[in-house]
mmCIF file of C-alpha atoms in Angstrom:
data_model
loop_
_atom_site.group_PDB
_atom_site.id
_atom_site.type_symbol
_atom_site.label_atom_id
_atom_site.label_comp_id
_atom_site.label_asym_id
_atom_site.label_seq_id
_atom_site.Cartn_x
_atom_site.Cartn_y
_atom_site.Cartn_z
ATOM 1 C CA ALA A 1 45.114 -23.844 122.729
ATOM 2 C CA GLN A 2 42.024 -25.331 123.820
ATOM 3 C CA SER A 3 38.867 -23.479 123.432
ATOM 4 C CA VAL A 4 35.147 -24.052 124.524
ATOM 5 C CA SER A 5 32.039 -22.677 122.646
ATOM 6 C CA GLN A 6 28.748 -22.478 123.931
ATOM 7 C CA HIS A 7 26.151 -22.085 121.337
ATOM 8 C CA ASN A 8 23.542 -19.958 123.209
ATOM 9 C CA HIS A 9 23.954 -17.059 125.429
ATOM 10 C CA HIS A 10 20.824 -16.794 126.813
ATOM 11 C CA VAL A 11 17.755 -19.259 126.877
ATOM 12 C CA ILE A 12 14.047 -18.629 127.894
ATOM 13 C CA LEU A 13 11.919 -21.757 128.982
ATOM 14 C CA SER A 14 8.529 -22.523 130.581
ATOM 15 C CA GLU A 15 8.711 -24.854 133.576
ATOM 16 C CA ALA A 16 8.343 -28.680 132.494
ATOM 17 C CA ALA A 17 10.017 -27.708 129.045
ATOM 18 C CA SER A 18 13.140 -29.714 128.201
ATOM 19 C CA LEU A 19 16.316 -28.404 127.995
ATOM 20 C CA GLU A 20 19.562 -28.685 125.948
ATOM 21 C CA LEU A 21 22.564 -26.569 126.064
ATOM 22 C CA GLY A 22 25.224 -26.924 123.491
ATOM 23 C CA CYS A 23 29.358 -27.232 123.897
ATOM 24 C CA ASN A 24 31.767 -27.756 121.819
ATOM 25 C CA TYR A 25 35.341 -27.856 122.380
ATOM 26 C CA SER A 26 39.020 -27.452 120.895
ATOM 27 C CA TYR A 27 41.561 -29.705 122.221
ATOM 28 C CA GLY A 28 43.930 -31.844 121.240
ATOM 29 C CA GLY A 29 44.662 -33.989 124.258
ATOM 30 C CA THR A 30 42.872 -36.486 126.519
ATOM 31 C CA VAL A 31 39.378 -34.889 127.164
ATOM 32 C CA ASN A 32 38.140 -33.905 130.428
ATOM 33 C CA LEU A 33 34.893 -31.984 130.344
ATOM 34 C CA PHE A 34 33.062 -30.511 132.906
ATOM 35 C CA TRP A 35 29.597 -28.749 133.387
ATOM 36 C CA TYR A 36 29.242 -26.124 136.181
ATOM 37 C CA VAL A 37 26.286 -24.106 137.254
ATOM 38 C CA GLN A 38 26.403 -20.621 139.044
ATOM 39 C CA TYR A 39 23.044 -20.164 140.782
ATOM 40 C CA PRO A 40 22.158 -16.219 141.262
ATOM 41 C CA GLY A 41 24.569 -14.847 143.953
ATOM 42 C CA GLN A 42 26.139 -18.344 144.526
ATOM 43 C CA HIS A 43 29.697 -19.582 143.633
ATOM 44 C CA LEU A 44 30.236 -22.127 140.637
ATOM 45 C CA GLN A 45 29.226 -25.700 141.495
ATOM 46 C CA LEU A 46 29.918 -28.667 139.588
ATOM 47 C CA LEU A 47 27.113 -30.418 137.765
ATOM 48 C CA LEU A 48 28.753 -33.395 136.000
ATOM 49 C CA LYS A 49 32.159 -34.315 134.733
ATOM 50 C CA TYR A 50 33.338 -36.656 132.035
ATOM 51 C CA PHE A 51 36.619 -38.476 132.248
ATOM 52 C CA SER A 52 36.394 -41.799 130.566
ATOM 53 C CA GLY A 53 33.780 -44.739 130.160
ATOM 54 C CA ASP A 54 30.109 -44.199 129.375
ATOM 55 C CA PRO A 55 29.858 -41.059 127.341
ATOM 56 C CA LEU A 56 26.682 -40.336 128.985
ATOM 57 C CA VAL A 57 27.465 -38.822 132.101
ATOM 58 C CA LYS A 58 24.666 -38.109 135.083
ATOM 59 C CA GLY A 59 24.815 -35.538 137.067
ATOM 60 C CA ILE A 60 23.025 -33.888 139.830
ATOM 61 C CA LYS A 61 19.592 -32.624 140.034
ATOM 62 C CA GLY A 62 18.692 -34.387 136.872
ATOM 63 C CA PHE A 63 21.077 -33.359 134.498
ATOM 64 C CA GLU A 64 22.850 -35.223 131.936
ATOM 65 C CA ALA A 65 25.596 -34.776 129.176
ATOM 66 C CA GLU A 66 26.358 -36.600 126.396
ATOM 67 C CA PHE A 67 30.356 -36.909 125.296
ATOM 68 C CA ILE A 68 30.383 -37.158 121.533
ATOM 69 C CA LYS A 69 33.903 -37.332 120.258
ATOM 70 C CA SER A 70 33.354 -37.321 116.456
ATOM 71 C CA LYS A 71 31.187 -33.961 117.076
ATOM 72 C CA PHE A 72 33.876 -32.590 119.517
ATOM 73 C CA SER A 73 30.493 -32.056 121.630
ATOM 74 C CA PHE A 74 29.437 -32.435 125.238
ATOM 75 C CA ASN A 75 25.924 -31.111 125.459
ATOM 76 C CA LEU A 76 24.117 -30.790 128.529
ATOM 77 C CA ARG A 77 20.288 -31.783 128.826
ATOM 78 C CA LYS A 78 17.591 -32.173 131.351
ATOM 79 C CA PRO A 79 14.160 -33.674 130.452
ATOM 80 C CA SER A 80 11.991 -31.226 132.549
ATOM 81 C CA VAL A 81 13.266 -27.964 134.113
ATOM 82 C CA GLN A 82 12.015 -26.330 137.384
ATOM 83 C CA TRP A 83 11.797 -22.639 137.985
ATOM 84 C CA SER A 84 14.871 -23.647 140.659
ATOM 85 C CA ASP A 85 16.959 -24.119 137.477
ATOM 86 C CA THR A 86 17.347 -20.433 136.949
ATOM 87 C CA ALA A 87 21.128 -20.166 136.678
ATOM 88 C CA GLU A 88 24.045 -19.486 134.295
ATOM 89 C CA TYR A 89 25.810 -22.561 133.057
ATOM 90 C CA PHE A 90 29.451 -23.228 131.928
ATOM 91 C CA CYS A 91 30.750 -25.651 129.883
ATOM 92 C CA ALA A 92 34.433 -26.454 130.617
ATOM 93 C CA VAL A 93 37.434 -28.278 129.535
ATOM 94 C CA ALA A 94 40.710 -29.347 131.402
ATOM 95 C CA GLY A 95 43.909 -28.591 129.544
ATOM 96 C CA GLY A 96 47.510 -29.111 131.202
ATOM 97 C CA TYR A 97 47.911 -28.876 135.041
ATOM 98 C CA SER A 98 43.902 -29.300 135.183
ATOM 99 C CA THR A 99 43.505 -25.594 134.680
ATOM 100 C CA LEU A 100 39.986 -24.960 133.011
ATOM 101 C CA THR A 101 39.092 -23.151 129.942
ATOM 102 C CA PHE A 102 35.379 -22.042 130.153
ATOM 103 C CA GLY A 103 32.959 -21.361 127.686
ATOM 104 C CA LYS A 104 31.078 -17.945 128.029
ATOM 105 C CA GLY A 105 28.243 -19.114 129.812
ATOM 106 C CA THR A 106 24.791 -19.777 129.018
ATOM 107 C CA MET A 107 22.100 -17.830 131.410
ATOM 108 C CA LEU A 108 19.164 -19.974 131.587
ATOM 109 C CA LEU A 109 15.791 -18.429 132.895
ATOM 110 C CA VAL A 110 12.807 -20.881 133.683
ATOM 111 C CA SER A 111 9.710 -18.815 133.832
ATOM 112 C CA PRO A 112 6.902 -20.366 136.239
ATOM 113 C CA ASN B 1 34.333 -29.227 155.754
ATOM 114 C CA ALA B 2 34.495 -25.608 154.906
ATOM 115 C CA GLY B 3 34.497 -24.858 151.242
ATOM 116 C CA VAL B 4 36.966 -22.424 149.541
ATOM 117 C CA MET B 5 36.817 -19.269 151.236
ATOM 118 C CA GLN B 6 37.388 -16.086 149.591
ATOM 119 C CA ASN B 7 37.513 -12.594 151.148
ATOM 120 C CA PRO B 8 36.597 -9.589 150.881
ATOM 121 C CA ARG B 9 33.487 -10.806 148.654
ATOM 122 C CA HIS B 10 33.420 -6.842 147.335
ATOM 123 C CA LEU B 11 36.292 -4.878 147.002
ATOM 124 C CA VAL B 12 36.541 -1.320 145.705
ATOM 125 C CA ARG B 13 39.636 0.686 144.834
ATOM 126 C CA ARG B 14 40.183 3.827 142.990
ATOM 127 C CA ARG B 15 42.483 3.890 140.183
ATOM 128 C CA GLY B 16 46.160 3.730 141.103
ATOM 129 C CA GLN B 17 45.604 1.850 144.468
ATOM 130 C CA GLU B 18 46.285 -1.916 145.279
ATOM 131 C CA ALA B 19 43.969 -5.012 145.540
ATOM 132 C CA ARG B 20 44.480 -7.905 147.463
ATOM 133 C CA LEU B 21 42.428 -10.989 147.112
ATOM 134 C CA ARG B 22 42.613 -13.813 149.528
ATOM 135 C CA CYS B 23 41.819 -17.541 149.062
ATOM 136 C CA SER B 24 41.545 -20.246 151.513
ATOM 137 C CA PRO B 25 41.347 -23.379 149.796
ATOM 138 C CA MET B 26 39.499 -26.573 151.349
ATOM 139 C CA LYS B 27 41.012 -28.252 153.882
ATOM 140 C CA GLY B 28 43.602 -31.117 152.611
ATOM 141 C CA HIS B 29 43.859 -29.221 149.365
ATOM 142 C CA SER B 30 47.251 -28.149 148.317
ATOM 143 C CA HIS B 31 46.371 -26.834 144.526
ATOM 144 C CA VAL B 32 44.890 -23.445 144.095
ATOM 145 C CA TYR B 33 43.863 -21.745 140.782
ATOM 146 C CA TRP B 34 42.762 -18.269 140.124
ATOM 147 C CA TYR B 35 40.273 -17.340 137.301
ATOM 148 C CA ARG B 36 38.842 -14.181 136.150
ATOM 149 C CA GLN B 37 35.482 -13.145 134.856
ATOM 150 C CA LEU B 38 34.945 -10.233 132.820
ATOM 151 C CA PRO B 39 31.324 -8.931 132.169
ATOM 152 C CA GLU B 40 29.736 -11.174 129.494
ATOM 153 C CA GLU B 41 32.769 -13.252 129.645
ATOM 154 C CA GLY B 42 33.299 -16.864 130.735
ATOM 155 C CA LEU B 43 36.229 -17.491 133.400
ATOM 156 C CA LYS B 44 39.436 -16.957 132.184
ATOM 157 C CA PHE B 45 42.506 -18.920 134.016
ATOM 158 C CA MET B 46 45.234 -16.498 135.629
ATOM 159 C CA VAL B 47 47.391 -18.650 137.569
ATOM 160 C CA TYR B 48 47.956 -21.990 139.369
ATOM 161 C CA LEU B 49 49.801 -22.419 142.511
ATOM 162 C CA GLN B 50 51.095 -25.304 144.828
ATOM 163 C CA LYS B 51 52.119 -24.290 148.295
ATOM 164 C CA GLU B 52 55.396 -21.914 147.823
ATOM 165 C CA ASN B 53 55.428 -22.695 143.974
ATOM 166 C CA ILE B 54 53.807 -21.063 141.069
ATOM 167 C CA ILE B 55 53.210 -23.714 138.371
ATOM 168 C CA ASP B 56 51.489 -21.882 135.696
ATOM 169 C CA GLU B 57 50.995 -18.265 135.395
ATOM 170 C CA SER B 58 50.461 -18.548 131.537
ATOM 171 C CA GLY B 59 47.090 -16.486 132.017
ATOM 172 C CA MET B 60 48.459 -13.651 134.132
ATOM 173 C CA PRO B 61 48.990 -10.154 132.828
ATOM 174 C CA LYS B 62 52.850 -9.635 132.628
ATOM 175 C CA GLU B 63 52.665 -6.345 134.618
ATOM 176 C CA ARG B 64 50.915 -5.357 137.711
ATOM 177 C CA PHE B 65 49.443 -8.602 138.583
ATOM 178 C CA SER B 66 51.052 -11.179 141.045
ATOM 179 C CA ALA B 67 50.131 -14.477 143.061
ATOM 180 C CA GLU B 68 51.696 -16.568 146.081
ATOM 181 C CA PHE B 69 50.521 -19.134 147.976
ATOM 182 C CA PRO B 70 52.698 -19.347 151.297
ATOM 183 C CA LYS B 71 53.546 -22.472 153.258
ATOM 184 C CA GLU B 72 51.323 -20.666 155.673
ATOM 185 C CA GLY B 73 48.084 -18.954 155.198
ATOM 186 C CA PRO B 74 45.811 -17.859 152.033
ATOM 187 C CA SER B 75 46.952 -17.303 148.613
ATOM 188 C CA ILE B 76 46.937 -14.007 147.736
ATOM 189 C CA LEU B 77 46.155 -12.345 144.339
ATOM 190 C CA ARG B 78 47.807 -9.078 144.435
ATOM 191 C CA ILE B 79 47.193 -6.265 141.569
ATOM 192 C CA GLN B 80 49.026 -3.181 141.777
ATOM 193 C CA GLN B 81 48.334 0.154 140.185
ATOM 194 C CA VAL B 82 44.598 -1.029 139.542
ATOM 195 C CA VAL B 83 42.622 0.393 136.414
ATOM 196 C CA ARG B 84 39.131 0.462 135.299
ATOM 197 C CA GLY B 85 39.735 -2.626 133.095
ATOM 198 C CA ASP B 86 41.133 -4.581 136.159
ATOM 199 C CA SER B 87 37.243 -4.438 137.371
ATOM 200 C CA ALA B 88 35.951 -7.973 137.582
ATOM 201 C CA ALA B 89 34.984 -10.937 139.823
ATOM 202 C CA TYR B 90 38.194 -13.093 140.567
ATOM 203 C CA PHE B 91 37.458 -16.655 141.382
ATOM 204 C CA CYS B 92 39.788 -19.159 143.292
ATOM 205 C CA ALA B 93 39.506 -22.906 143.081
ATOM 206 C CA SER B 94 41.104 -25.362 144.758
ATOM 207 C CA SER B 95 41.788 -29.167 144.470
ATOM 208 C CA PRO B 96 43.626 -32.018 146.285
ATOM 209 C CA GLY B 97 45.745 -33.117 143.258
ATOM 210 C CA THR B 98 46.571 -32.157 139.778
ATOM 211 C CA GLY B 99 45.495 -34.386 136.768
ATOM 212 C CA GLY B 100 42.061 -33.864 134.852
ATOM 213 C CA SER B 101 40.461 -36.169 136.950
ATOM 214 C CA TYR B 102 40.248 -33.881 139.978
ATOM 215 C CA GLU B 103 37.658 -31.538 140.408
ATOM 216 C CA GLN B 104 38.144 -28.049 141.266
ATOM 217 C CA TYR B 105 36.133 -26.479 144.040
ATOM 218 C CA PHE B 106 35.242 -22.936 143.739
ATOM 219 C CA GLY B 107 34.894 -20.135 145.952
ATOM 220 C CA PRO B 108 32.067 -17.573 146.317
ATOM 221 C CA GLY B 109 34.403 -14.762 144.263
ATOM 222 C CA THR B 110 35.688 -11.494 145.214
ATOM 223 C CA ARG B 111 34.041 -8.653 142.870
ATOM 224 C CA LEU B 112 36.675 -5.908 142.357
ATOM 225 C CA THR B 113 35.400 -2.476 141.310
ATOM 226 C CA VAL B 114 37.884 0.061 140.152
ATOM 227 C CA THR B 115 36.650 3.512 140.433
#
């Protein structure tokens, strides 16, 4: 069975700081990986996804993630965060029938 | 194109009552997924349905929970005889196909509170 582990439950940063959120997964099959974001009061939105090819994936709003197969990792990065990036971030892996297995989420608070 | 719709957004039920959660997928999407988010937890897969078929219900509790996606109308997640532990946010997602390359689009969720 697949599993996803997110290292930090809460992260607090100042605006313009760099961000890296860790995600490790366990899955025996072909890997499809996702990062979703949930802004306060809103529904989950897809930030970026990896299916194959270039392991460095660019997403919306300046986010990117790197798939490192040898480390079973898919860490999310952003060079300079903004106050509007305050949200909860979920890493997920797609298994059979595309069902998603999510990590517990990381709550990011960006102070102005 | 309207997104995934869920209603109600908030639902309060007393212990022992029934809860019915509705999900209308995006236009053109015939695959529906239900997830549950408990406090301090990530989303957990419950059930995957296509029109008139349950494809994977491995995440559904064995008792009191059922789901359907009829030929016409929204998908329904039904919880009978609710208990306090059912209090959670229930999210529905839809996709146009199956397979890891298809993105799932999420609805706003239904927050169920059992008193």
